[in-house]
Short mmCIF file of C-alpha atoms and ligand atoms in Angstrom, two decimals:
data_model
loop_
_atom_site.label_atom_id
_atom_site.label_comp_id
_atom_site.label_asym_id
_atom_site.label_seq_id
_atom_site.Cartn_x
_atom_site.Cartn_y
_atom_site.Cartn_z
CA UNK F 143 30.89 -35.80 -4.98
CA UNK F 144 31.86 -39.29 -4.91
CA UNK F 145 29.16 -42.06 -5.01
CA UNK F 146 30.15 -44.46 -3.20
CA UNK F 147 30.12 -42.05 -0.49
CA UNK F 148 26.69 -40.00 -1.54
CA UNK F 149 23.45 -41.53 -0.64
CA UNK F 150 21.32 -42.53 -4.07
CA UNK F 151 19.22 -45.09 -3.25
CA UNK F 152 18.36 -46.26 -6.57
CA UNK F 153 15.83 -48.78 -7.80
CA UNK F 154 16.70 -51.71 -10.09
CA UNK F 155 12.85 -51.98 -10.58
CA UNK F 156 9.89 -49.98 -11.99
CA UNK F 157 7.79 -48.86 -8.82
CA UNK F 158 4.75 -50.53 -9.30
CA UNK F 159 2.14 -47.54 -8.02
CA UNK F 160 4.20 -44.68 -10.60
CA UNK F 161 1.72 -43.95 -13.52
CA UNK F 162 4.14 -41.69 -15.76
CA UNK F 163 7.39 -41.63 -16.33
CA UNK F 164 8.45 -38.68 -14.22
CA UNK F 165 7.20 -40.16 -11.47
CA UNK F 166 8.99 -43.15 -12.12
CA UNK F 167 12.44 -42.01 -12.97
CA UNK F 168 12.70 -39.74 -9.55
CA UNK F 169 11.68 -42.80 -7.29
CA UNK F 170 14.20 -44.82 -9.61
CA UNK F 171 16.66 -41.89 -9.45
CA UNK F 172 16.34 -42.11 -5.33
CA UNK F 173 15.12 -38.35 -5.66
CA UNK F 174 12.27 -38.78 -3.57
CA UNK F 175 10.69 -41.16 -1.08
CA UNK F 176 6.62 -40.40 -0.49
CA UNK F 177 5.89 -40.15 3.14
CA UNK F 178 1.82 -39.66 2.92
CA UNK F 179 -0.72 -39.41 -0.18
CA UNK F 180 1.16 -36.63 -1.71
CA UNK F 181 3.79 -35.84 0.69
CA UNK F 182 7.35 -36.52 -0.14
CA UNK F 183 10.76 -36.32 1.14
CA UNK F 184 13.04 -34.85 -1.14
CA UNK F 185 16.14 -36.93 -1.36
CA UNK F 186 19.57 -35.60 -1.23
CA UNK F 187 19.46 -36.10 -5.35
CA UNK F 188 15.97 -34.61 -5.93
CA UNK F 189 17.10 -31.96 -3.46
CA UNK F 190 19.73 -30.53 -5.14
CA UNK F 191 17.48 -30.45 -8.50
CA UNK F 192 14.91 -28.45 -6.16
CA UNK F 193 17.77 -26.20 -5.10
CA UNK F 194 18.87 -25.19 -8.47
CA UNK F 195 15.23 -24.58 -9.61
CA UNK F 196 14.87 -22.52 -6.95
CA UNK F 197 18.01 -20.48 -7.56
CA UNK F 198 17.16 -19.94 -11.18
CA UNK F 199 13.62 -18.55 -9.47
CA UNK F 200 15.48 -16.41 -7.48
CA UNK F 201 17.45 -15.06 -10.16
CA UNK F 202 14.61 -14.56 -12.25
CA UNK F 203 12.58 -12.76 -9.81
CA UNK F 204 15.31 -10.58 -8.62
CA UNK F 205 16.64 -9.50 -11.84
CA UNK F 206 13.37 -7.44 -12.66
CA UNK F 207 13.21 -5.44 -8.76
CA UNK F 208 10.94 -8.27 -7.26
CA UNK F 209 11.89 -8.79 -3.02
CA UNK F 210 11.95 -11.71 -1.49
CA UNK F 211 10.86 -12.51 1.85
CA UNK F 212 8.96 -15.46 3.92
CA UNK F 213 5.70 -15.95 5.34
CA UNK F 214 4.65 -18.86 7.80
CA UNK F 215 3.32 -21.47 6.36
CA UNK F 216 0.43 -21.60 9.50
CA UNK F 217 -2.07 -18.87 9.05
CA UNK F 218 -5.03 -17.76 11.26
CA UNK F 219 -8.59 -18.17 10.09
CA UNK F 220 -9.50 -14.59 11.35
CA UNK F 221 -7.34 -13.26 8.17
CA UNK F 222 -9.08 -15.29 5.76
CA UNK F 223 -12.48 -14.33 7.30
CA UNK F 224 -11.53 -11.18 6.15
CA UNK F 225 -11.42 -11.63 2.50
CA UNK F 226 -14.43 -14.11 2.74
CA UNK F 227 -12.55 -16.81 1.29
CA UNK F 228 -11.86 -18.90 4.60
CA UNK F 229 -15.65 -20.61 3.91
CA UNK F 230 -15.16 -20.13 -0.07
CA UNK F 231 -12.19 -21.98 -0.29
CA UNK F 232 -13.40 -25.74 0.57
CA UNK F 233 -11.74 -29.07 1.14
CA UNK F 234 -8.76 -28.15 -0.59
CA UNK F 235 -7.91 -26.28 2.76
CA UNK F 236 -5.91 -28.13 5.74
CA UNK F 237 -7.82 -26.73 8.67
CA UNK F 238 -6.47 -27.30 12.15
CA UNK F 239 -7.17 -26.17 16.05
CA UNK F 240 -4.24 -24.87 17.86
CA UNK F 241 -3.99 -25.88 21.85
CA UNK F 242 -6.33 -23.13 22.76
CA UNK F 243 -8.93 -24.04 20.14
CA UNK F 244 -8.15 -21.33 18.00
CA UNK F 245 -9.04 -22.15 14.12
CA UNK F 246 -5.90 -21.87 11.86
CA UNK F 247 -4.91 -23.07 8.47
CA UNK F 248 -1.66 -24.73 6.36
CA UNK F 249 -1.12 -22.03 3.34
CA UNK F 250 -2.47 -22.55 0.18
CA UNK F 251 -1.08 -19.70 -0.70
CA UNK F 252 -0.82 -16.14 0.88
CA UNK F 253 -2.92 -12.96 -0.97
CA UNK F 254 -4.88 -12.06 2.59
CA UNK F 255 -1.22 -12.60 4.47
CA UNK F 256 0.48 -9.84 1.98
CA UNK F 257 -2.14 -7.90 1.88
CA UNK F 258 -2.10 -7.68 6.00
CA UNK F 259 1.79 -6.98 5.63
CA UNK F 260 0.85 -4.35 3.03
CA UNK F 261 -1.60 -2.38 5.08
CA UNK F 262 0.74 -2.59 7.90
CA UNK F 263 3.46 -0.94 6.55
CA UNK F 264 2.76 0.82 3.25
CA UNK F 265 1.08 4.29 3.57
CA UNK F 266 2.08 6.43 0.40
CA UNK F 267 2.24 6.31 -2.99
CA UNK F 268 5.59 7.05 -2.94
CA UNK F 269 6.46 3.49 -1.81
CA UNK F 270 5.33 1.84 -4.92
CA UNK F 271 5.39 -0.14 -7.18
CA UNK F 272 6.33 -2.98 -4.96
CA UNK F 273 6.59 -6.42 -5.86
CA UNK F 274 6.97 -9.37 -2.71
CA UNK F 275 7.46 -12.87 -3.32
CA UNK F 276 8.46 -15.97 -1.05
CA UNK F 277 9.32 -19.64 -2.13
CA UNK F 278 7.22 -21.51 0.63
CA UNK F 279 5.70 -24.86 1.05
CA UNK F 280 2.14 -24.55 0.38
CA UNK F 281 -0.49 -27.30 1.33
CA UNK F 282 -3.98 -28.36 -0.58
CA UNK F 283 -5.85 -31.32 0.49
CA UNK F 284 -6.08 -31.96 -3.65
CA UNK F 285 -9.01 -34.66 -3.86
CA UNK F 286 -6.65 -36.62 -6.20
CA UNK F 287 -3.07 -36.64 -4.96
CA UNK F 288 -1.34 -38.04 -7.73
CA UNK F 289 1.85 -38.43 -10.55
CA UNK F 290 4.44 -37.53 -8.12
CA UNK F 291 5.12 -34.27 -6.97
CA UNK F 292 3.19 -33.24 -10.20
CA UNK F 293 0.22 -33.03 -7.51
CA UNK F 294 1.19 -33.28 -4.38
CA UNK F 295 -0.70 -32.13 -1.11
CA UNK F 296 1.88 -30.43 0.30
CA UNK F 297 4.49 -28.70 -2.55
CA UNK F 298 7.04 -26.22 -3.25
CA UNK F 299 5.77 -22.89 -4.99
CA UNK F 300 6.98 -19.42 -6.16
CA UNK F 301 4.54 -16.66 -4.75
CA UNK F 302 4.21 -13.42 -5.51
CA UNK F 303 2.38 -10.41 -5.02
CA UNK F 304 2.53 -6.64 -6.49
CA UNK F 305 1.38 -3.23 -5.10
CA UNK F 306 0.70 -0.72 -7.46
CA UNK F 307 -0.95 2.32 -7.91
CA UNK F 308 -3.42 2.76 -10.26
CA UNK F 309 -4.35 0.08 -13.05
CA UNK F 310 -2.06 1.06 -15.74
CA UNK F 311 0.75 -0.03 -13.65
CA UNK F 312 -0.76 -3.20 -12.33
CA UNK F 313 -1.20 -4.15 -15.79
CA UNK F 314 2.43 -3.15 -16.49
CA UNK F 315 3.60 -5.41 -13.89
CA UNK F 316 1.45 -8.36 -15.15
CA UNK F 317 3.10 -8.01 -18.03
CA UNK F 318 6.40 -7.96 -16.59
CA UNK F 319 5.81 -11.16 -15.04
CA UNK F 320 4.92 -12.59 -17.93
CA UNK F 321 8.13 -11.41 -19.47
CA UNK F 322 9.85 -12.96 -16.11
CA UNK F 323 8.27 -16.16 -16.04
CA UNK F 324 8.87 -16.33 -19.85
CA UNK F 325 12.90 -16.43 -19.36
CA UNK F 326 12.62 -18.48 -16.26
CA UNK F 327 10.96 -21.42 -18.21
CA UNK F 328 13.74 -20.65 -21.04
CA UNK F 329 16.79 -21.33 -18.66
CA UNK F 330 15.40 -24.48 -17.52
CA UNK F 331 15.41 -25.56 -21.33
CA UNK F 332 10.99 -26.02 -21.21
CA UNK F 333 8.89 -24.08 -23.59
CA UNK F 334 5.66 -22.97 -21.44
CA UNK F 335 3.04 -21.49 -23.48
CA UNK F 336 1.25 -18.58 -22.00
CA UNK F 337 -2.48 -19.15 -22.07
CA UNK F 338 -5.30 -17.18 -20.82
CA UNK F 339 -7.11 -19.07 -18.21
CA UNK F 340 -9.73 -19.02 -15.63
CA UNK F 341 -9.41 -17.26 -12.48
CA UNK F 342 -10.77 -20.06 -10.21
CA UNK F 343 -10.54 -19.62 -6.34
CA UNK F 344 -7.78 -16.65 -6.39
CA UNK F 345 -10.47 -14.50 -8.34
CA UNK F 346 -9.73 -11.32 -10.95
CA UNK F 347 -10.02 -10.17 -14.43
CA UNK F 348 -6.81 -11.29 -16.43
CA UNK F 349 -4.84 -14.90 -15.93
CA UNK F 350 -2.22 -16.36 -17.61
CA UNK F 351 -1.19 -20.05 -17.06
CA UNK F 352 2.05 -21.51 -18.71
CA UNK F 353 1.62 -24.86 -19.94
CA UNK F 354 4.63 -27.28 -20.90
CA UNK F 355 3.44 -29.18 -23.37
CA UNK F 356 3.73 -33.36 -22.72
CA UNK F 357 1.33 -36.06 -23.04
CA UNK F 358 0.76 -36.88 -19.85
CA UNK F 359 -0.52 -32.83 -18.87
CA UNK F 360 -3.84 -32.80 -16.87
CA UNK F 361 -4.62 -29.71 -19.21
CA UNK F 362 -5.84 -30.02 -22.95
CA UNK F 363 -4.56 -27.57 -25.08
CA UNK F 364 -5.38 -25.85 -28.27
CA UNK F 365 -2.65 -24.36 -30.42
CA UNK F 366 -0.92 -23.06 -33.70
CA UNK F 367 2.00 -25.06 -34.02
CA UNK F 368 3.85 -21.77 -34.32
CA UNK F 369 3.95 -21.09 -30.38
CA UNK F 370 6.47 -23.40 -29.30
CA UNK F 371 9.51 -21.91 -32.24
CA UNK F 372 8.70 -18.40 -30.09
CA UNK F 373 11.85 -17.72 -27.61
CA UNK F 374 13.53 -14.76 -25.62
CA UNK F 375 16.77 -16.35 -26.15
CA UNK F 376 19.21 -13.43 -25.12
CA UNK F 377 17.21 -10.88 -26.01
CA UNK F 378 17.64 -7.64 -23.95
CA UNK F 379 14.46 -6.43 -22.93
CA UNK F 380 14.05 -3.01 -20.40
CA UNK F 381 11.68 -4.16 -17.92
CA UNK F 382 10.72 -0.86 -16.87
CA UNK F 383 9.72 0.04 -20.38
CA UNK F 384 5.94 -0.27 -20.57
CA UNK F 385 5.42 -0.28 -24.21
CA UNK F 386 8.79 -2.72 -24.87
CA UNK F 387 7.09 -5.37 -22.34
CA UNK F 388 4.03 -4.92 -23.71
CA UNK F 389 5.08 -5.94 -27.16
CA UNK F 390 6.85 -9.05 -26.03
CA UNK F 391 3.61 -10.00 -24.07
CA UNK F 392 1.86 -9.73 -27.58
CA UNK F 393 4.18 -11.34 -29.42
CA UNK F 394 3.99 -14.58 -27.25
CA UNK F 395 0.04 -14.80 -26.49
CA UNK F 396 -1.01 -13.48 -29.90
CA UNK F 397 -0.70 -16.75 -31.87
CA UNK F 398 -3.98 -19.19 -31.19
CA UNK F 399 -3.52 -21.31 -27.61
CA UNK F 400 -5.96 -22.10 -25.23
CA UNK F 401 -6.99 -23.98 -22.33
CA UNK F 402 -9.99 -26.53 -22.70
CA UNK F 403 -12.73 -24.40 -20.88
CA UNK F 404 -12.52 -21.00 -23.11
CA UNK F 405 -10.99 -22.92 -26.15
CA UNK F 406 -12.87 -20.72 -28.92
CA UNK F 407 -13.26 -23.19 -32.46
CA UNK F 408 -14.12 -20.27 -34.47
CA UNK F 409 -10.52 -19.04 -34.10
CA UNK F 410 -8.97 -22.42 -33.72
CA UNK F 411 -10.49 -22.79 -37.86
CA UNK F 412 -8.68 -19.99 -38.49
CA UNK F 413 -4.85 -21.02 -38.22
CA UNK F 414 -3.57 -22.94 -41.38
CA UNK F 415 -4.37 -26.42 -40.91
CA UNK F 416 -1.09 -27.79 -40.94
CA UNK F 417 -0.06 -25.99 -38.07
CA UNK F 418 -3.53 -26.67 -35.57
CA UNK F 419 -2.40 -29.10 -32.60
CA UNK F 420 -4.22 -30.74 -29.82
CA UNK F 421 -2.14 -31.80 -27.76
CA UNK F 422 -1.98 -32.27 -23.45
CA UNK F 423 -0.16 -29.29 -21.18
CA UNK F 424 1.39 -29.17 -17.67
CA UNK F 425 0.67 -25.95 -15.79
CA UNK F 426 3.88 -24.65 -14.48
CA UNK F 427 2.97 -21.59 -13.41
CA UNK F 428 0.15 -18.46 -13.61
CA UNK F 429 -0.20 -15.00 -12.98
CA UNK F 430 -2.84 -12.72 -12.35
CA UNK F 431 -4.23 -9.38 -12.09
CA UNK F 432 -7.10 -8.86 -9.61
CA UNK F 433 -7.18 -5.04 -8.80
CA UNK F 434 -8.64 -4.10 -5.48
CA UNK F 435 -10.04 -7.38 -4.71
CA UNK F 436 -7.97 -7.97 -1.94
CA UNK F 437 -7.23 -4.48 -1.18
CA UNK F 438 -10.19 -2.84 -0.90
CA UNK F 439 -12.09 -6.26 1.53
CA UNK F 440 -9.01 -5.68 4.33
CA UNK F 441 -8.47 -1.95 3.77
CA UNK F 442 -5.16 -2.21 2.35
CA UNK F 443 -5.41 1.75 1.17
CA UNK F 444 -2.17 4.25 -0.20
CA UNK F 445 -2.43 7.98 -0.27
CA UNK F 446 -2.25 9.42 -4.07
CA UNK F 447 -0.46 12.23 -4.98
CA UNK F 448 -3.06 14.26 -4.56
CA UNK F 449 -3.85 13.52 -1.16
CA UNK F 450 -6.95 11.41 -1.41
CA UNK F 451 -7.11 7.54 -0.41
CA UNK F 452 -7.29 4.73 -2.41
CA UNK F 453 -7.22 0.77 -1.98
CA UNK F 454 -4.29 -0.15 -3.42
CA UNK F 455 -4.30 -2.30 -7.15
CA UNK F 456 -2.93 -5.69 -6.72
CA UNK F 457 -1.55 -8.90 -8.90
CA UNK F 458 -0.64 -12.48 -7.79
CA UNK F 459 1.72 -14.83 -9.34
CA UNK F 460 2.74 -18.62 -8.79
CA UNK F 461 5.65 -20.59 -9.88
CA UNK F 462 5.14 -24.56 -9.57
CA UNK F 463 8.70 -25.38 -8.22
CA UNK F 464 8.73 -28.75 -7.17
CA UNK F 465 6.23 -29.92 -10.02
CA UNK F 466 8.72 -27.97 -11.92
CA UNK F 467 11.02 -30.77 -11.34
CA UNK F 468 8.26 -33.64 -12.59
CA UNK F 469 7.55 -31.42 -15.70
CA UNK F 470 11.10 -30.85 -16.94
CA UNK F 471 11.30 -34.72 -16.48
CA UNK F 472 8.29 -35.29 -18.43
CA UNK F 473 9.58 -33.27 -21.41
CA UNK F 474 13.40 -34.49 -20.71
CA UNK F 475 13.57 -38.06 -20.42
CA UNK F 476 14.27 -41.53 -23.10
CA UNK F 477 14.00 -45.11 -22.17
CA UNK F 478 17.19 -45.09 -19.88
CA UNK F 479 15.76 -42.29 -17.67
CA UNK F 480 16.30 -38.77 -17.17
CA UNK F 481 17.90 -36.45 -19.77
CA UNK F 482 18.79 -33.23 -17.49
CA UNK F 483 18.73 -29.46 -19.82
CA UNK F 484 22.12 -28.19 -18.34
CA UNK F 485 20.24 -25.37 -16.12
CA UNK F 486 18.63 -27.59 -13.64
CA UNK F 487 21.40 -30.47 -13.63
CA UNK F 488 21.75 -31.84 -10.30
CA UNK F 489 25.58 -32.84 -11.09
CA UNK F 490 27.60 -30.92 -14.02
CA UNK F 491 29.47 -33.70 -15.35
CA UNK F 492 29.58 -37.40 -14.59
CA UNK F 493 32.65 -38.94 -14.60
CA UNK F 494 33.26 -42.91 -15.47
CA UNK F 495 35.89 -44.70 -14.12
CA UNK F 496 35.75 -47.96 -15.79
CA UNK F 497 38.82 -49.94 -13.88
CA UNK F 498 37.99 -48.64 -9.90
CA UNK F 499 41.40 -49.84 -8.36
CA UNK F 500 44.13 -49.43 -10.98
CA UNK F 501 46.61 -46.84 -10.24
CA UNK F 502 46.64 -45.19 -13.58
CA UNK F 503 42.76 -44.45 -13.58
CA UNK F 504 42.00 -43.64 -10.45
CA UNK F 505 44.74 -40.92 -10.96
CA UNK F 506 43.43 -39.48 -14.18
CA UNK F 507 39.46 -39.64 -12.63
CA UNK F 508 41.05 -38.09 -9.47
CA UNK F 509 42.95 -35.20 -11.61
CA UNK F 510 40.09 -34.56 -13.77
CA UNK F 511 37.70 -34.08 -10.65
CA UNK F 512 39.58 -31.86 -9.52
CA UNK F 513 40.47 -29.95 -12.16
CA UNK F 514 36.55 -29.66 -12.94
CA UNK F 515 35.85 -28.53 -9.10
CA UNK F 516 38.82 -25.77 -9.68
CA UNK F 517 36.62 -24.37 -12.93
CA UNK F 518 33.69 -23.84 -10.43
CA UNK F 519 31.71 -27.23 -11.61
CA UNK F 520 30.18 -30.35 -9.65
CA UNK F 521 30.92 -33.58 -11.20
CA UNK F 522 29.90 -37.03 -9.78
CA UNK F 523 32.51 -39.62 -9.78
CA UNK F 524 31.22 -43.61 -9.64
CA UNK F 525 33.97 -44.48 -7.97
CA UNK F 526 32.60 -47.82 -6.82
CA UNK F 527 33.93 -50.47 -7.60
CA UNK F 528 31.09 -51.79 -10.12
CA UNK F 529 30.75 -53.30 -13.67
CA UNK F 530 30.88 -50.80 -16.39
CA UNK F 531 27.47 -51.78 -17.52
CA UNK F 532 25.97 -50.80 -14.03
CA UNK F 533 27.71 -47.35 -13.70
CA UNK F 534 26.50 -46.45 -17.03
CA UNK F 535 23.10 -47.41 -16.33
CA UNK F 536 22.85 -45.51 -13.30
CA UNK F 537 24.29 -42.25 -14.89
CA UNK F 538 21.71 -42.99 -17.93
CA UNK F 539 18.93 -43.14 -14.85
CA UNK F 540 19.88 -40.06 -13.15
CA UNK F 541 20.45 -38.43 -16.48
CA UNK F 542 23.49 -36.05 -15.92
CA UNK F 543 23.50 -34.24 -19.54
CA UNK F 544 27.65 -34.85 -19.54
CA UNK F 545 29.86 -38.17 -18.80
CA UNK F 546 33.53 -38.21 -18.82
CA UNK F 547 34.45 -42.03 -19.42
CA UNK F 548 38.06 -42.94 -17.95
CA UNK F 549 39.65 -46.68 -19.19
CA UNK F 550 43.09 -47.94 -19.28
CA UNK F 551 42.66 -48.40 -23.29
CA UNK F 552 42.09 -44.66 -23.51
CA UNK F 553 43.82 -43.47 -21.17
CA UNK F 554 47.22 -45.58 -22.94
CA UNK F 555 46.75 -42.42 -25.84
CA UNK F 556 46.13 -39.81 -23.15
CA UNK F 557 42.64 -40.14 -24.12
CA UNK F 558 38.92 -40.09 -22.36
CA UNK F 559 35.64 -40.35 -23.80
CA UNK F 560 32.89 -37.34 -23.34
CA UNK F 561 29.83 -38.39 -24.07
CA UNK F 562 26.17 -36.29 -24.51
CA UNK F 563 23.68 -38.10 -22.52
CA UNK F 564 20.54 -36.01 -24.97
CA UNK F 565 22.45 -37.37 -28.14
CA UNK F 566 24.49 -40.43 -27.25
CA UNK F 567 27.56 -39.67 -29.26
CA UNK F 568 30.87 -39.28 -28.06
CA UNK F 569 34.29 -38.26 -28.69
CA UNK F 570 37.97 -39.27 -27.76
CA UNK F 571 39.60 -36.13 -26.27
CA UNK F 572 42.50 -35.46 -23.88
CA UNK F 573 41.43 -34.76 -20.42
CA UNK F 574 42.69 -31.37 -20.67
CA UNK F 575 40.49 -30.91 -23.44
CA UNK F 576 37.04 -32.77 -21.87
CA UNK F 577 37.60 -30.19 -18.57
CA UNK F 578 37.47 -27.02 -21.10
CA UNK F 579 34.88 -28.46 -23.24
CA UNK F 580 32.17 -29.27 -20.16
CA UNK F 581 33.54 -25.88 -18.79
CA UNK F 582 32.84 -24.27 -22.19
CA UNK F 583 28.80 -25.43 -22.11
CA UNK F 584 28.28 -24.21 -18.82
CA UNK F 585 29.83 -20.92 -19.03
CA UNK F 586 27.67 -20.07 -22.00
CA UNK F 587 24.48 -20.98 -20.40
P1 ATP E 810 -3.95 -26.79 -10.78
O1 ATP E 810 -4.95 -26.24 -11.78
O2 ATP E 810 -2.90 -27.64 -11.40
O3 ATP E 810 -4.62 -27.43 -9.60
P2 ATP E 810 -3.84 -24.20 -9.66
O4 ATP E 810 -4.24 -23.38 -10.84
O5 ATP E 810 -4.84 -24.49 -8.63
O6 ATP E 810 -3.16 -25.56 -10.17
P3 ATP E 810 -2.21 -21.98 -8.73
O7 ATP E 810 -3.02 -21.46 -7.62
O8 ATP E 810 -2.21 -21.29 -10.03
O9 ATP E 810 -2.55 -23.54 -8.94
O10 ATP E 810 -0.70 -22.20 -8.17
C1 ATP E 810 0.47 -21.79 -8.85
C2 ATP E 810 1.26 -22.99 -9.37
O11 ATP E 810 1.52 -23.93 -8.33
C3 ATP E 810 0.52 -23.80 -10.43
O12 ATP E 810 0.66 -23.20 -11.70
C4 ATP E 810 1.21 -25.14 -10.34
O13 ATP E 810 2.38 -25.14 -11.13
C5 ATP E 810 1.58 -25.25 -8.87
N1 ATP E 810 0.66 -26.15 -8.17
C6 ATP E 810 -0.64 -25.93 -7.89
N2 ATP E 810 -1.18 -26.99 -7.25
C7 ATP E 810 -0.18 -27.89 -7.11
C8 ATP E 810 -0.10 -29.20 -6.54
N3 ATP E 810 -1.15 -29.75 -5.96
N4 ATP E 810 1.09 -29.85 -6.58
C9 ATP E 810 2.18 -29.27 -7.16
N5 ATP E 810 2.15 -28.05 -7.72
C10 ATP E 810 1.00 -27.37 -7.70
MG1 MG E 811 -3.21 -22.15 -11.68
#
């Protein structure tokens, strides 16, 4: 992409009503624009950020057997009369009238719909296990709209849903999710500690939430300093092997964190002092097991083996995507703005070119584009015809982890410059050689 012909509204100055940083650097950035307390439009920048999220998700979700499908976000009070949650649930539900006065809802997220797909068209046994799960705009009239798409009213989210047959399976795919959500969180370079948590309005007997640690989390968190040097890395792990998933599931949640509410201080006095930390979390996602809850209120039954009926055992999971976006930022950034992890980048590579007009650079910015675009990569080329001052400090803003600077001086030796946004140093290469070497990061990713 070019700039001068993308649209990035930027902002020159801090937005006066942004309380933390993330929220800051995406109206800065021109990611988003907020339409309603929030509600946000997701510029084309923010967008693409959103996309890739969502295509790691996707990736994720798919690579351990989960299907995808979509639900509508509008859903009919009758089906949440049936679970007894349409009066539970309270304000935090949108609540609307249809033409003919019939009571309906916006989403705030989808067990009863599943659960009505489930008993439609699941019978046996022999169907399962069966995981569903939808990315789908969800909407909760949150007393406290606030930080961004952190907590918005209406926001993007990962949901998902398993069918299984008895509880020994159930619990093996709420372990596999953990495992999931584990490597998802890895590839967009955040740490996300799993905690057990309250079940709050979703209900059940065993949550998990991840938390991404940063100071300005709504969650306070309890932990042995050990947790965050735990990683999957490339580790192969069989998904379908109980025990194997199992074990990694210990591994992570068997050092001390926990959420504010079930913190326990007994066990808190009991990791070595220097490691104990306080510090503040973002939720980024939870699971959680729940049985027959569901199941067993809208007669979503399966026939066993041995010919007998039973409600069918059940599991939900979320994935925050778009406060995803605010919480990578919040870990991510320095005082020039955003530092991208190479997973979620909205652009690859930017490239620099520091005299727009003269024939000799715009040929070598031109070449190098292109030669980027031919290794399967998306640069963005400031191409306008700006200071050098103000195309570096809208790169630093919009934090693309990679910058390919292109001046005549350089250029006189055959030389650029490639330059890490995360550690500011750069290096004098030849363009052939800044092509392979931005190639080279992204190809081991
Ligand atoms: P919170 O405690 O932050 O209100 P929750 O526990 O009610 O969240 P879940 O039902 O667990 O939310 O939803 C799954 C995920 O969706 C959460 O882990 C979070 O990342 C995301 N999420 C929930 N509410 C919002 C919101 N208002 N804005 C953006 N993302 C949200
Ligand atoms: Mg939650």
């Amino acid at each position: 992409m070019r700039l001068s012909r993308y649209f990035l509204p930027v902002l020159k100055e801090n937005p006066a009503d942004a309380q933390i940083v993330s929220h800051r650097y995406m109206l800065r950035a021109g990611m988003i624009k907020q339409q309603a307390a929030g509600i946000y439009s997701w510029l084309p920048l923010g967008f693409k950020v959103l996309k890739r999220i969502e295509q790691i998700v996707h990736e994720e979700q798919m690579r351990v057997g989960h299907i995808p499908l979509l639900m509508p976000t509008m859903q009919t009070a009758d089906l949440w009369r049936e679970s007894g949650r349409y009066d539970d649930y309270g304000q935090e539900m949108l609540r609307i009238k249809d033409r003919q006065g019939r009571e309906m809802l916006f989403g705030p997220t989808n067990e009863e719909m599943i659960t009505d797909i489930f008993r439609a068209h699941v019978n046996s046994y022999k169907d399962l296990p069966l995981t569903l799960y939808q990315i789908q705009w969800k909407f909760r009239d949150e007393v406290r709209p606030r930080f961004g798409v952190m907590r918005g009213r209406e926001f993007l989210m990962k949901d998902g849903y398993n069918f299984d047959l008895d509880r020994d399976a159930a619990i093996h795919a709420y372990n596999r999710h953990m495992v999931s959500y584990l490597r998802t969180y890895e590839r967009m370079g955040l740490t996300a500690i799993p905690m057990r948590a309250d079940s709050g309005p979703i209900g059940g007997d065993d949550t998990h939430e991840f938390l991404v640690l940063a100071e300005t989390g709504e969650s306070e968190v309890f932990y042995d300093s050990a947790v965050t040097d735990l990683k999957l890395g490339t580790r192969e792990i069989d998904v379908d092997d109980r025990a194997a998933v199992a074990d990694v599931c210990r591994e992570f949640t068997t050092l001390y964190a926990r959420t504010d509410e079930t913190h326990d201080a007994a066990l808190f006095d009991a990791v070595p002092e220097d490691r104990r930390r306080v510090a503040r979390g973002i939720e980024v996602g939870q699971i959680f097991y729940f049985g027959t809850k569901y199941s067993e209120a809208m007669g979503a039954t399966v026939v066993t083996p041995d010919g007998s009926r039973v409600p069918v055992e059940m599991g939900s999971h979320g994935i925050g995507v778009s406060r995803l976006l605010g919480a990578i930022i919040e870990a991510n950034h320095d005082d020039k703005g955003i530092i991208w992890p190479e997973g979620v980048t909205p652009f690859h590579v930017g490239i620099v070119n520091l005299k727009q007009g003269d024939g000799s650079t715009d040929s070598a910015c031109s070449a190098l584009y292109a030669a980027l675009v031919a290794k399967g990569l998306e640069p963005l080329y400031d191409d306008r015809d700006e200071r050098a001052g103000a195309k570096f400090a809208t790169m630093d803003l919009i934090g693309l982890p990679w910058r390919i600077t292109v001046g005549p001086r350089g250029l006189a030796n055959g030389k650029v410059e490639l330059t890490s946004r995360r550690t500011g140093e750069s290096e004098e290469v030849s363009l052939e050689a800044a092509v392979e070497r931005v190639a080279q990061i992204y190809a081991n990713l």
